[in-house]
Amino acid sequence: MSSTSITKSPSALAVSAAATHPSPLGNILTIAKRELAGYFASPVAYVFIVIFLLLAGFFTFMVGGFFERGEASLVSFFVWHPWLYLFLVPAVGMRLWSEERRAGTIELLLTMPVTAWQAIVGKFLASWLFLALALALTFPLVFTVLYLGHPDLGVIFCGYVGSLLMAGAYLAVSCMTSALSRSQVVSFIVSVVVCLFLILAGWPPVTNMLVQWAPPWLVDGVAGFSVMPHFEGFQRGVLDSRDALFFLSVMVFSLFTTGVIIRSHRAG
Amino acid sequence: MIKVENLIKAFGPKLAVNGVSFTVERGEVLGFLGPNGAGKSTTMRMVTGFIPPTSGRVAVGGHDMVEDPLPAKRLIGYLPENAPAYTDMTVAGFLGFAAELRGLRGEAKRQAVNRVVETCFLEGVLYQSVDTLSKGYRHRTCLAQAIIHDPEVLVLDEPTDGLDPNQKHEVRTLIRRMGEHKAILFSTHILEEVDAACTRAIIIDRGQVVANGTPQELRQRSDVAGAVSLRVQGAAGPVVAEKVRQLPTVRKSVVLKEEGATVWARAYPQAQARDGEVEQSLFQLAVRENWKLGELHVEEGRLDEVFRAITMPDTGRAEKEVTRA
């Protein structure tokens, strides 16, 4: 090999001395940066963004009747988001941990001087940021309604905040299911099912089914998991901290469970 | 630097690692030998903190791996089995990522990357994506990641697996050189590597340490260690064997091979035979019998034989009992 010694030469000592212990935030950012770059290194990111924008446009204009409503609002845009995210968010989140486990890089990552939660948060933030970017690219819609009339920008802003929070909640669920399996396909399917439950939990056919035999507290409990009522507030332009808290607690719970799952894999 | 005490790992009812203890000090290269599935990788994963032990203790540089993992992990560079790397990154990007997680930023990071790129011969592929690399390059990329922070402790799981003979030689040389100042634990199932790079070796079998010593010490456990091999012309094989066996210093003799008029035989010395006695008596025998003596040498003992004797349940049970005692 080369004559350059990698043992304790003076320059090597300088390298060791230059190494500072990175803060937890530093580690999270390093991991998030890598993960985000990972999306754009493959066609996945571009395919996702294009499909997201096409579908969002299709539902807004063709299905939602954007023009027929005769009002300058983005209601017909936001109303489809729970359904759009149902398939698209798991597609973004499915690789987070499945891929690490399949490729064995999880062994590299978790033997680095980082904690598991730093890795989990870093990876989650990266994909959330990616979703935020996709969502931000719908900005021409905002300009469209601004051109057409005088929309309530506060309502639109609320819609975006709610949509982003909902995407984060779905994503955290995908992150959790992604830790369950080495297979991205399995993690995608499980994630879609769980997210579908989050959508349908408060839907009358579901609650009616429960009402027959379940005690009222269980019916209310199940219905309480529904994302729909919480997202509706945002769509109407109501920034209710309880709604935000709901989405945030889904995220915290799911990410915490991700950590438990990863720990249990390692414990064997 | 590495201190492992009574390490146990159970996967369900199966004990993958069962009471392994060893230490590796600075300046030592400890070879970790064993058949596939012996528990080498599992032990290394516990040493590096990837999986927690069921019981037992791992300390690196005095830091307990379970209680205080981050300071312990900072000291370690780790090359996992199969050399995993993020396939969607370039080599430069991957090494930069590893450097950042090791706390190297800016100029220090640039220098560290340059240093390992030079050490591991990665200049040619620096901006190539990891998934387009050949196995040898990928392995070296992962090795480069392990040494990027010039760690005091190196844990390498089969570092020469999948490399061509030249690359194997380079990696062994590198390990030996780094071992002068670091504590290195590396696993292999290639026995020549033990001679080439280790100061000490451990043989592990079914989760337990069955031998621990310098390569020289291990070799001496071999049956043939101390036996004298000879090549003569002038008599038939059975005759040679019989005459040799009749020498007072010889316990047992075997004919290894007979080809035309040439006989290869081996004499096993009596336990009380002194150094050089067997060779001398064989030489005198050959002179007396008027054999043409072509070769006469003392066997050093062979690691692969020791390895087989220790790790195969049916052959060499006696050997096993000796080592367990």
Coordinates of C-alpha atoms in Angstrom, one line a residue:
Chain A
M1 CA 0.0 0.0 0.0
S2 CA 1.1 3.6 -0.1
S3 CA 3.9 4.8 2.0
T4 CA 1.6 7.3 3.8
S5 CA 1.4 6.0 7.3
I6 CA -2.1 6.1 8.8
T7 CA -0.7 5.3 12.2
K8 CA 0.0 8.1 14.7
S9 CA 2.0 10.4 12.5
P10 CA 2.0 14.0 13.5
S11 CA -0.6 14.9 10.9
A12 CA -2.8 12.0 12.0
L13 CA -2.7 13.4 15.5
A14 CA -3.8 16.7 14.2
V15 CA -6.7 15.0 12.6
S16 CA -7.8 13.4 15.9
A17 CA -7.4 16.7 17.7
A18 CA -9.5 18.5 15.1
A19 CA -12.4 16.1 15.6
T20 CA -14.9 17.7 17.9
H21 CA -17.8 15.8 19.3
P22 CA -20.7 16.8 17.1
S23 CA -23.8 18.0 18.9
P24 CA -27.0 15.9 18.6
L25 CA -28.3 18.5 16.2
G26 CA -25.1 18.2 14.1
N27 CA -25.6 14.5 13.8
I28 CA -29.3 14.9 12.9
L29 CA -28.4 17.4 10.2
T30 CA -25.6 15.2 8.8
I31 CA -28.0 12.2 8.6
A32 CA -30.8 14.3 7.1
K33 CA -28.5 15.8 4.5
R34 CA -27.4 12.4 3.4
E35 CA -30.9 11.1 3.3
L36 CA -32.2 14.0 1.3
A37 CA -29.3 13.7 -1.2
G38 CA -30.2 10.1 -1.4
Y39 CA -33.7 11.0 -2.8
F40 CA -32.3 13.2 -5.5
A41 CA -29.5 10.8 -6.4
S42 CA -32.0 8.4 -7.9
P43 CA -35.0 9.2 -10.2
V44 CA -37.3 8.5 -7.3
A45 CA -37.5 12.1 -6.3
Y46 CA -38.3 13.5 -9.7
V47 CA -40.8 10.7 -10.5
F48 CA -42.5 11.3 -7.2
I49 CA -42.7 15.1 -7.6
V50 CA -44.1 14.8 -11.1
I51 CA -46.7 12.3 -10.1
F52 CA -47.7 14.3 -7.1
L53 CA -48.1 17.5 -9.1
L54 CA -50.0 15.7 -11.9
L55 CA -52.4 14.0 -9.5
A56 CA -52.9 17.1 -7.4
G57 CA -53.7 19.0 -10.5
F58 CA -56.0 16.4 -11.9
F59 CA -58.0 16.1 -8.7
T60 CA -58.2 19.8 -8.1
F61 CA -59.3 20.8 -11.6
M62 CA -61.0 17.7 -13.1
V63 CA -62.5 15.9 -10.1
G64 CA -62.8 18.8 -7.6
G65 CA -64.3 21.2 -10.1
F66 CA -62.0 24.1 -9.3
F67 CA -63.5 26.4 -11.8
E68 CA -67.1 25.4 -11.4
R69 CA -67.0 26.4 -7.7
G70 CA -66.9 30.0 -8.7
E71 CA -64.8 31.0 -5.7
A72 CA -61.2 31.9 -5.3
S73 CA -60.2 29.2 -2.9
L74 CA -58.1 26.1 -2.7
V75 CA -60.8 23.9 -1.1
S76 CA -60.9 21.6 -4.1
F77 CA -57.1 21.3 -3.8
F78 CA -56.7 20.5 -0.1
V79 CA -59.8 18.2 0.1
W80 CA -58.0 15.5 -1.8
H81 CA -54.8 15.5 0.2
P82 CA -55.7 12.8 2.7
W83 CA -56.3 10.4 -0.3
L84 CA -53.3 11.6 -2.4
Y85 CA -51.0 11.1 0.6
L86 CA -52.4 7.7 1.3
F87 CA -50.4 6.3 -1.5
L88 CA -47.7 8.8 -2.1
V89 CA -46.4 9.3 1.4
P90 CA -45.8 5.6 2.0
A91 CA -43.9 5.5 -1.3
V92 CA -41.6 8.2 0.1
G93 CA -41.2 6.6 3.6
M94 CA -41.0 2.9 2.7
R95 CA -37.3 3.0 2.0
L96 CA -36.2 4.8 5.1
W97 CA -35.3 1.8 7.3
S98 CA -36.1 -1.2 5.0
E99 CA -33.3 -0.1 2.7
E100 CA -30.8 0.3 5.5
R101 CA -31.6 -3.1 6.8
R102 CA -31.5 -4.8 3.4
A103 CA -28.2 -3.2 2.4
G104 CA -26.7 -3.7 5.9
T105 CA -25.9 0.0 6.2
I106 CA -27.9 0.1 9.4
E107 CA -24.9 -1.6 10.9
L108 CA -22.6 1.2 9.8
L109 CA -25.0 3.9 10.9
L110 CA -25.7 2.6 14.3
T111 CA -22.1 1.8 15.2
M112 CA -21.2 5.4 14.5
P113 CA -21.2 7.7 17.5
V114 CA -24.8 8.6 17.0
T115 CA -27.9 7.5 19.0
A116 CA -30.7 5.6 17.3
W117 CA -33.1 8.5 17.9
Q118 CA -30.8 11.0 16.2
A119 CA -30.8 8.7 13.2
I120 CA -34.6 8.2 13.3
V121 CA -35.2 12.0 13.6
G122 CA -32.6 12.8 10.9
K123 CA -34.1 10.4 8.4
F124 CA -37.7 11.5 9.2
L125 CA -36.8 15.2 8.8
A126 CA -35.2 14.6 5.5
S127 CA -38.2 12.9 4.0
W128 CA -40.6 15.4 5.6
L129 CA -38.5 18.2 4.0
F130 CA -38.8 16.4 0.7
L131 CA -42.6 16.2 1.0
A132 CA -42.6 19.9 2.0
L133 CA -40.7 20.6 -1.2
A134 CA -43.2 18.7 -3.3
L135 CA -46.0 20.5 -1.6
A136 CA -44.3 23.9 -2.1
L137 CA -44.1 23.2 -5.8
T138 CA -47.9 23.5 -6.0
F139 CA -47.4 27.3 -5.6
P140 CA -48.8 28.0 -9.1
L141 CA -52.2 27.1 -7.7
V142 CA -51.9 30.0 -5.2
F143 CA -51.0 32.4 -8.0
T144 CA -53.9 31.1 -10.1
V145 CA -56.5 31.9 -7.4
L146 CA -54.7 35.2 -6.7
Y147 CA -55.1 36.0 -10.4
L148 CA -58.7 34.9 -10.5
G149 CA -60.0 36.7 -7.5
H150 CA -59.3 37.7 -3.9
P151 CA -58.7 34.5 -1.9
D152 CA -58.3 34.5 1.8
L153 CA -54.5 33.9 2.0
G154 CA -54.9 33.0 5.7
V155 CA -57.1 30.1 4.8
I156 CA -54.7 29.0 2.2
F157 CA -51.8 29.2 4.6
C158 CA -53.7 27.2 7.1
G159 CA -54.4 24.6 4.5
Y160 CA -50.7 24.2 3.6
V161 CA -49.8 23.9 7.3
G162 CA -52.4 21.3 7.9
S163 CA -51.5 19.4 4.8
L164 CA -47.8 19.4 5.8
L165 CA -48.7 18.2 9.3
M166 CA -50.9 15.4 7.9
A167 CA -48.1 14.4 5.5
G168 CA -45.7 14.3 8.5
A169 CA -48.1 12.0 10.4
Y170 CA -48.5 9.6 7.5
L171 CA -44.7 9.7 7.0
A172 CA -44.0 8.9 10.6
V173 CA -46.4 5.9 10.2
S174 CA -44.5 4.8 7.1
C175 CA -41.2 5.3 8.9
M176 CA -42.5 2.9 11.6
T177 CA -43.7 0.2 9.1
S178 CA -40.5 0.6 7.2
A179 CA -38.6 -0.4 10.3
L180 CA -40.7 -3.6 10.4
S181 CA -39.5 -5.2 7.3
R182 CA -36.5 -5.5 5.0
S183 CA -38.9 -5.4 2.1
Q184 CA -40.0 -2.0 0.8
V185 CA -43.1 -3.6 -0.7
V186 CA -44.2 -5.0 2.6
S187 CA -43.6 -1.8 4.4
F188 CA -45.5 0.1 1.7
I189 CA -48.5 -2.1 2.0
V190 CA -48.6 -2.1 5.7
S191 CA -48.2 1.6 5.8
V192 CA -51.1 2.2 3.3
V193 CA -53.4 0.0 5.4
V194 CA -52.5 1.9 8.6
C195 CA -52.9 5.3 6.9
L196 CA -56.2 4.1 5.4
F197 CA -57.4 3.3 9.0
L198 CA -56.4 6.8 10.0
I199 CA -58.6 8.2 7.3
L200 CA -61.6 5.9 7.7
A201 CA -61.6 5.7 11.5
G202 CA -64.2 8.4 11.9
W203 CA -66.3 7.6 8.8
P204 CA -69.9 6.8 9.7
P205 CA -69.9 3.3 8.1
V206 CA -67.0 2.4 10.4
T207 CA -68.3 3.9 13.5
N208 CA -71.8 2.4 12.8
M209 CA -70.2 -1.0 12.6
L210 CA -68.6 -0.5 16.0
V211 CA -71.7 1.1 17.6
Q212 CA -73.6 -2.2 17.3
W213 CA -71.5 -3.9 20.0
A214 CA -68.7 -1.7 21.2
P215 CA -69.0 0.5 24.3
P216 CA -69.3 4.2 23.5
W217 CA -65.8 5.0 24.7
L218 CA -64.3 2.6 22.2
V219 CA -66.3 4.1 19.4
D220 CA -65.2 7.5 20.3
G221 CA -61.6 6.3 20.8
V222 CA -61.5 4.8 17.3
A223 CA -63.2 7.8 15.8
G224 CA -60.7 10.0 17.5
F225 CA -57.9 8.5 15.5
S226 CA -59.3 9.9 12.3
V227 CA -57.2 12.5 10.5
M228 CA -60.3 13.9 8.7
P229 CA -61.9 16.1 11.4
H230 CA -58.4 17.4 12.4
F231 CA -57.6 18.3 8.8
E232 CA -61.0 19.9 8.1
G233 CA -60.2 22.6 10.6
F234 CA -57.1 23.6 8.8
Q235 CA -59.0 23.5 5.5
R236 CA -61.5 26.0 6.8
G237 CA -58.7 28.2 8.0
V238 CA -58.9 27.4 11.7
L239 CA -55.6 26.9 13.3
D240 CA -56.6 24.9 16.3
S241 CA -53.7 23.8 18.5
R242 CA -55.6 20.6 19.3
D243 CA -55.6 19.6 15.7
A244 CA -51.9 20.4 15.4
L245 CA -51.3 18.4 18.6
F246 CA -53.1 15.4 17.1
F247 CA -50.8 15.3 14.1
L248 CA -47.7 15.9 16.2
S249 CA -48.6 13.2 18.7
V250 CA -49.1 10.7 15.8
M251 CA -45.6 11.6 14.7
V252 CA -44.0 11.4 18.1
F253 CA -45.8 8.1 18.8
S254 CA -44.8 6.5 15.5
L255 CA -41.2 7.7 15.7
F256 CA -40.9 6.4 19.2
T257 CA -42.3 3.0 18.1
T258 CA -39.8 3.0 15.2
G259 CA -37.1 3.3 17.9
V260 CA -38.6 0.4 19.8
I261 CA -38.8 -1.8 16.7
I262 CA -35.2 -1.0 15.7
R263 CA -34.0 -1.8 19.2
S264 CA -35.9 -5.1 19.2
H265 CA -34.3 -6.1 15.9
R266 CA -30.9 -5.4 17.3
A267 CA -31.6 -7.3 20.5
G268 CA -32.4 -10.3 18.4
Chain B
M1 CA -8.3 -1.2 24.7
I2 CA -11.0 -3.8 24.0
K3 CA -12.0 -5.8 27.0
V4 CA -14.7 -8.5 26.6
E5 CA -15.9 -10.4 29.6
N6 CA -18.0 -13.5 29.5
L7 CA -20.1 -12.3 26.6
I8 CA -23.3 -14.3 25.9
K9 CA -25.8 -13.7 23.1
A10 CA -28.9 -15.8 22.8
F11 CA -31.1 -15.8 19.7
G12 CA -34.2 -17.5 21.0
P13 CA -33.0 -20.8 22.6
K14 CA -29.8 -20.8 20.6
L15 CA -26.6 -19.5 22.1
A16 CA -24.8 -17.8 19.3
V17 CA -22.0 -16.6 21.6
N18 CA -21.5 -18.5 24.8
G19 CA -19.1 -17.0 27.4
V20 CA -16.5 -15.4 25.2
S21 CA -13.8 -13.4 27.0
F22 CA -10.7 -11.7 25.6
T23 CA -8.7 -8.5 25.6
V24 CA -6.9 -6.6 22.9
E25 CA -4.3 -4.1 23.9
R26 CA -2.8 -1.3 21.9
G27 CA -0.1 -2.7 19.5
E28 CA -1.9 -6.0 19.2
V29 CA -3.6 -7.5 16.2
L30 CA -6.0 -10.2 17.4
G31 CA -7.1 -12.7 14.7
F32 CA -10.5 -14.1 15.2
L33 CA -10.8 -17.5 13.6
G34 CA -13.6 -19.9 13.4
P35 CA -15.8 -21.8 11.0
N36 CA -18.8 -20.1 9.5
G37 CA -21.5 -19.6 12.0
A38 CA -19.2 -19.9 15.0
G39 CA -20.2 -16.6 16.4
K40 CA -17.5 -14.3 15.0
S41 CA -19.7 -11.7 13.5
T42 CA -22.1 -11.7 16.4
T43 CA -19.3 -11.1 18.8
M44 CA -18.0 -8.3 16.7
R45 CA -21.4 -6.7 16.5
M46 CA -21.5 -6.7 20.3
V47 CA -18.1 -5.3 20.5
T48 CA -19.0 -2.4 18.2
G49 CA -22.3 -1.8 20.0
F50 CA -24.6 -2.8 17.1
I51 CA -26.4 -5.4 19.1
P52 CA -26.5 -5.6 22.9
P53 CA -25.2 -8.7 24.6
T54 CA -27.7 -11.0 26.5
S55 CA -25.2 -10.9 29.3
G56 CA -21.5 -10.1 29.8
R57 CA -19.6 -6.9 29.3
V58 CA -17.8 -5.1 26.6
A59 CA -15.6 -2.1 27.4
V60 CA -13.7 -0.1 24.8
G61 CA -11.0 2.2 26.1
G62 CA -12.6 1.9 29.5
H63 CA -16.1 2.9 28.4
D64 CA -18.8 0.3 28.8
M65 CA -20.5 -0.3 25.5
V66 CA -24.0 -0.6 26.9
E67 CA -23.9 2.0 29.6
D68 CA -21.8 4.6 27.8
P69 CA -21.9 3.8 24.1
L70 CA -21.0 7.1 22.5
P71 CA -17.5 7.6 23.9
A72 CA -16.8 3.9 23.2
K73 CA -18.0 4.1 19.6
R74 CA -15.9 7.2 19.0
L75 CA -12.8 5.1 19.6
I76 CA -13.8 2.4 17.2
G77 CA -13.5 2.1 13.4
Y78 CA -15.7 -0.8 12.1
L79 CA -15.8 -2.6 8.9
P80 CA -18.9 -4.8 9.0
E81 CA -19.2 -8.1 7.2
N82 CA -19.8 -7.7 3.4
A83 CA -18.7 -4.1 3.6
P84 CA -22.0 -2.3 3.4
A85 CA -22.1 1.2 1.9
Y86 CA -24.8 3.6 0.8
T87 CA -25.1 2.6 -2.9
D88 CA -26.8 5.9 -3.9
M89 CA -23.7 8.0 -2.9
T90 CA -20.4 8.6 -4.5
V91 CA -17.3 7.4 -2.8
A92 CA -16.3 11.0 -1.9
G93 CA -19.8 11.7 -0.6
F94 CA -19.9 8.5 1.5
L95 CA -16.5 9.2 3.0
G96 CA -17.5 12.8 3.7
F97 CA -20.6 11.6 5.5
A98 CA -18.6 9.2 7.6
A99 CA -16.1 12.0 8.4
E100 CA -18.9 14.3 9.5
L101 CA -20.5 11.7 11.8
R102 CA -17.0 11.3 13.3
G103 CA -17.0 15.0 14.0
L104 CA -14.6 16.1 11.3
R105 CA -15.6 19.4 9.5
G106 CA -14.1 21.7 7.0
E107 CA -10.4 21.4 6.5
A108 CA -10.0 18.4 8.9
K109 CA -12.7 16.6 7.0
R110 CA -11.0 17.3 3.7
Q111 CA -7.6 16.1 5.0
A112 CA -9.1 12.9 6.5
V113 CA -10.8 12.0 3.3
N114 CA -7.7 12.6 1.3
R115 CA -5.6 10.5 3.7
V116 CA -7.9 7.5 3.5
V117 CA -8.4 7.8 -0.3
E118 CA -4.6 7.6 -0.6
T119 CA -4.2 4.8 1.9
C120 CA -7.0 2.7 0.3
F121 CA -6.2 3.6 -3.3
L122 CA -9.5 5.1 -4.1
E123 CA -8.4 8.1 -6.2
G124 CA -9.7 6.6 -9.4
V125 CA -13.2 6.0 -8.2
L126 CA -13.7 9.1 -6.0
Y127 CA -16.6 10.5 -7.9
Q128 CA -18.1 7.2 -8.9
S129 CA -21.3 6.0 -7.4
V130 CA -20.8 3.2 -4.8
D131 CA -23.2 0.8 -6.6
T132 CA -21.0 0.9 -9.8
L133 CA -17.9 -0.2 -7.8
S134 CA -16.4 -3.7 -8.1
K135 CA -16.4 -5.7 -4.9
G136 CA -12.7 -4.9 -4.2
Y137 CA -13.2 -1.2 -4.5
R138 CA -16.4 -1.3 -2.4
H139 CA -14.6 -3.2 0.3
R140 CA -11.8 -0.7 0.3
T141 CA -14.3 2.2 0.4
C142 CA -15.9 0.7 3.5
L143 CA -12.4 0.1 5.0
A144 CA -11.6 3.8 4.3
Q145 CA -14.7 4.8 6.2
A146 CA -13.5 2.7 9.2
I147 CA -10.2 4.4 9.4
I148 CA -11.3 7.9 8.5
H149 CA -11.0 9.2 12.1
D150 CA -7.7 7.4 12.7
P151 CA -9.4 5.3 15.4
E152 CA -7.5 3.7 18.3
V153 CA -9.5 0.6 17.9
L154 CA -10.3 -1.2 14.7
V155 CA -12.8 -4.0 14.3
L156 CA -12.7 -5.6 10.9
D157 CA -15.1 -8.4 10.0
E158 CA -13.4 -10.4 7.2
P159 CA -11.5 -7.5 5.8
T160 CA -10.0 -9.5 2.9
D161 CA -13.2 -11.3 1.8
G162 CA -13.8 -10.9 -1.9
L163 CA -10.4 -9.3 -2.7
D164 CA -8.0 -10.5 -5.2
P165 CA -4.6 -11.8 -4.0
N166 CA -2.8 -8.5 -4.5
Q167 CA -5.5 -6.6 -2.6
K168 CA -5.5 -9.2 0.1
H169 CA -1.8 -8.7 0.5
E170 CA -2.2 -5.0 0.7
V171 CA -4.9 -5.1 3.3
R172 CA -2.8 -7.5 5.4
T173 CA 0.2 -5.2 5.2
L174 CA -2.0 -2.3 6.2
I175 CA -3.5 -4.2 9.1
R176 CA -0.1 -5.2 10.4
R177 CA 1.3 -1.7 10.1
M178 CA -1.7 -0.1 11.8
G179 CA -1.5 -2.8 14.4
E180 CA 1.7 -1.3 15.7
H181 CA -0.2 1.6 17.3
K182 CA -3.8 0.5 17.4
A183 CA -5.8 -2.3 18.9
I184 CA -7.1 -4.4 16.1
L185 CA -9.6 -7.2 16.1
F186 CA -10.2 -8.9 12.8
S187 CA -12.0 -12.0 11.8
T188 CA -11.1 -14.3 9.0
H189 CA -11.3 -17.9 8.0
I190 CA -8.2 -17.7 5.9
L191 CA -5.5 -19.2 8.1
E192 CA -2.5 -17.7 6.3
E193 CA -3.8 -14.3 7.3
V194 CA -3.1 -15.2 10.9
D195 CA 0.6 -15.7 10.1
A196 CA 0.6 -12.7 7.9
A197 CA -0.9 -10.1 10.2
C198 CA -1.7 -11.3 13.7
T199 CA 0.2 -11.0 16.9
R200 CA -2.3 -13.3 18.6
A201 CA -5.2 -15.5 17.5
I202 CA -8.4 -16.8 19.0
I203 CA -10.2 -19.8 17.6
I204 CA -13.9 -19.7 18.3
D205 CA -16.3 -22.6 17.7
R206 CA -20.0 -22.9 18.4
G207 CA -19.9 -19.7 20.4
Q208 CA -16.9 -20.6 22.6
V209 CA -13.3 -19.7 22.6
V210 CA -11.5 -23.0 22.1
A211 CA -7.9 -21.7 21.6
N212 CA -6.1 -18.5 22.4
G213 CA -2.4 -17.9 21.7
T214 CA 0.2 -16.6 19.3
P215 CA 0.2 -18.2 15.9
Q216 CA 3.4 -20.0 17.0
E217 CA 1.8 -21.4 20.1
L218 CA -1.3 -22.5 18.1
R219 CA 0.8 -24.2 15.5
Q220 CA 2.6 -26.2 18.2
R221 CA -0.7 -27.8 19.1
S222 CA -0.7 -29.5 15.8
D223 CA 0.0 -33.2 15.8
V224 CA 2.8 -32.8 13.3
A225 CA 4.5 -30.1 15.2
G226 CA 8.0 -31.3 16.1
A227 CA 7.8 -34.3 13.8
V228 CA 10.6 -34.9 11.3
S229 CA 9.9 -35.4 7.7
L230 CA 12.5 -37.0 5.4
R231 CA 12.9 -38.0 1.8
V232 CA 15.1 -40.9 1.0
Q233 CA 16.0 -43.2 -1.9
G234 CA 17.4 -46.7 -1.5
A235 CA 14.6 -48.7 0.2
A236 CA 10.9 -49.4 -0.1
G237 CA 8.4 -47.5 1.9
P238 CA 7.5 -50.1 4.5
V239 CA 11.1 -50.9 5.1
V240 CA 11.9 -47.2 5.7
A241 CA 9.0 -46.9 8.1
E242 CA 9.9 -49.9 10.0
K243 CA 13.6 -49.0 10.4
V244 CA 12.6 -45.5 11.4
R245 CA 10.1 -46.7 14.0
Q246 CA 12.8 -48.9 15.6
L247 CA 14.9 -45.9 16.5
P248 CA 14.7 -45.3 20.3
T249 CA 13.8 -41.6 19.9
V250 CA 10.9 -42.3 17.6
R251 CA 7.4 -43.0 18.8
K252 CA 5.6 -43.5 15.5
S253 CA 6.4 -43.4 11.8
V254 CA 4.4 -43.1 8.6
V255 CA 5.0 -43.2 4.9
L256 CA 3.6 -40.2 3.4
K257 CA 4.2 -40.9 -0.2
E258 CA 6.1 -43.3 -2.4
E259 CA 7.0 -42.4 -6.0
G260 CA 9.4 -44.7 -7.9
A261 CA 12.4 -45.2 -5.7
T262 CA 11.7 -42.1 -3.6
V263 CA 10.0 -42.4 -0.2
W264 CA 8.6 -39.5 1.8
A265 CA 8.2 -40.5 5.5
R266 CA 7.6 -38.8 8.8
A267 CA 8.9 -39.7 12.2
Y268 CA 7.1 -38.6 15.4
P269 CA 9.5 -38.2 18.3
Q270 CA 9.2 -39.8 21.7
A271 CA 8.0 -37.3 24.3
Q272 CA 11.3 -37.3 26.1
A273 CA 13.4 -36.8 22.9
R274 CA 15.6 -33.8 23.1
D275 CA 16.0 -31.1 20.5
G276 CA 17.8 -32.4 17.5
E277 CA 18.0 -36.0 18.7
V278 CA 15.6 -37.4 16.2
E279 CA 17.2 -35.6 13.2
Q280 CA 20.5 -36.9 14.3
S281 CA 19.4 -40.5 14.7
L282 CA 17.6 -40.3 11.3
F283 CA 20.7 -39.0 9.7
Q284 CA 22.8 -41.8 11.2
L285 CA 20.2 -44.3 10.2
A286 CA 20.4 -43.2 6.6
V287 CA 24.1 -43.4 6.6
R288 CA 24.1 -46.8 8.1
E289 CA 21.5 -48.1 5.7
N290 CA 23.2 -46.4 2.8
W291 CA 20.0 -44.5 1.8
K292 CA 20.3 -41.3 -0.2
L293 CA 19.0 -38.6 2.1
G294 CA 17.3 -35.9 0.0
E295 CA 15.5 -33.9 2.6
L296 CA 15.3 -33.8 6.4
H297 CA 13.3 -31.1 8.2
V298 CA 11.4 -30.5 11.4
E299 CA 7.7 -29.7 10.9
E300 CA 6.6 -26.5 12.5
G301 CA 3.0 -27.6 12.8
R302 CA 0.3 -26.3 10.6
L303 CA -2.5 -24.0 11.6
D304 CA -5.1 -25.5 9.3
E305 CA -4.5 -28.8 11.0
V306 CA -4.9 -27.3 14.4
F307 CA -8.0 -25.5 13.2
R308 CA -9.6 -28.6 11.9
A309 CA -8.6 -30.6 15.0
I310 CA -10.2 -28.1 17.3
T311 CA -13.3 -27.2 15.3
M312 CA -14.3 -30.5 13.9
P313 CA -16.3 -32.5 16.5
D314 CA -15.3 -36.0 15.3
T315 CA -11.6 -35.7 14.5
G316 CA -9.2 -34.6 17.2
R317 CA -11.4 -34.9 20.2
A318 CA -8.3 -35.4 22.3
E319 CA -7.0 -32.1 21.0
K320 CA -10.2 -30.4 22.0
E321 CA -10.1 -31.8 25.5
V322 CA -6.5 -30.6 25.9
T323 CA -7.5 -27.1 24.8
R324 CA -10.6 -26.9 27.0
A325 CA -8.7 -28.0 30.1

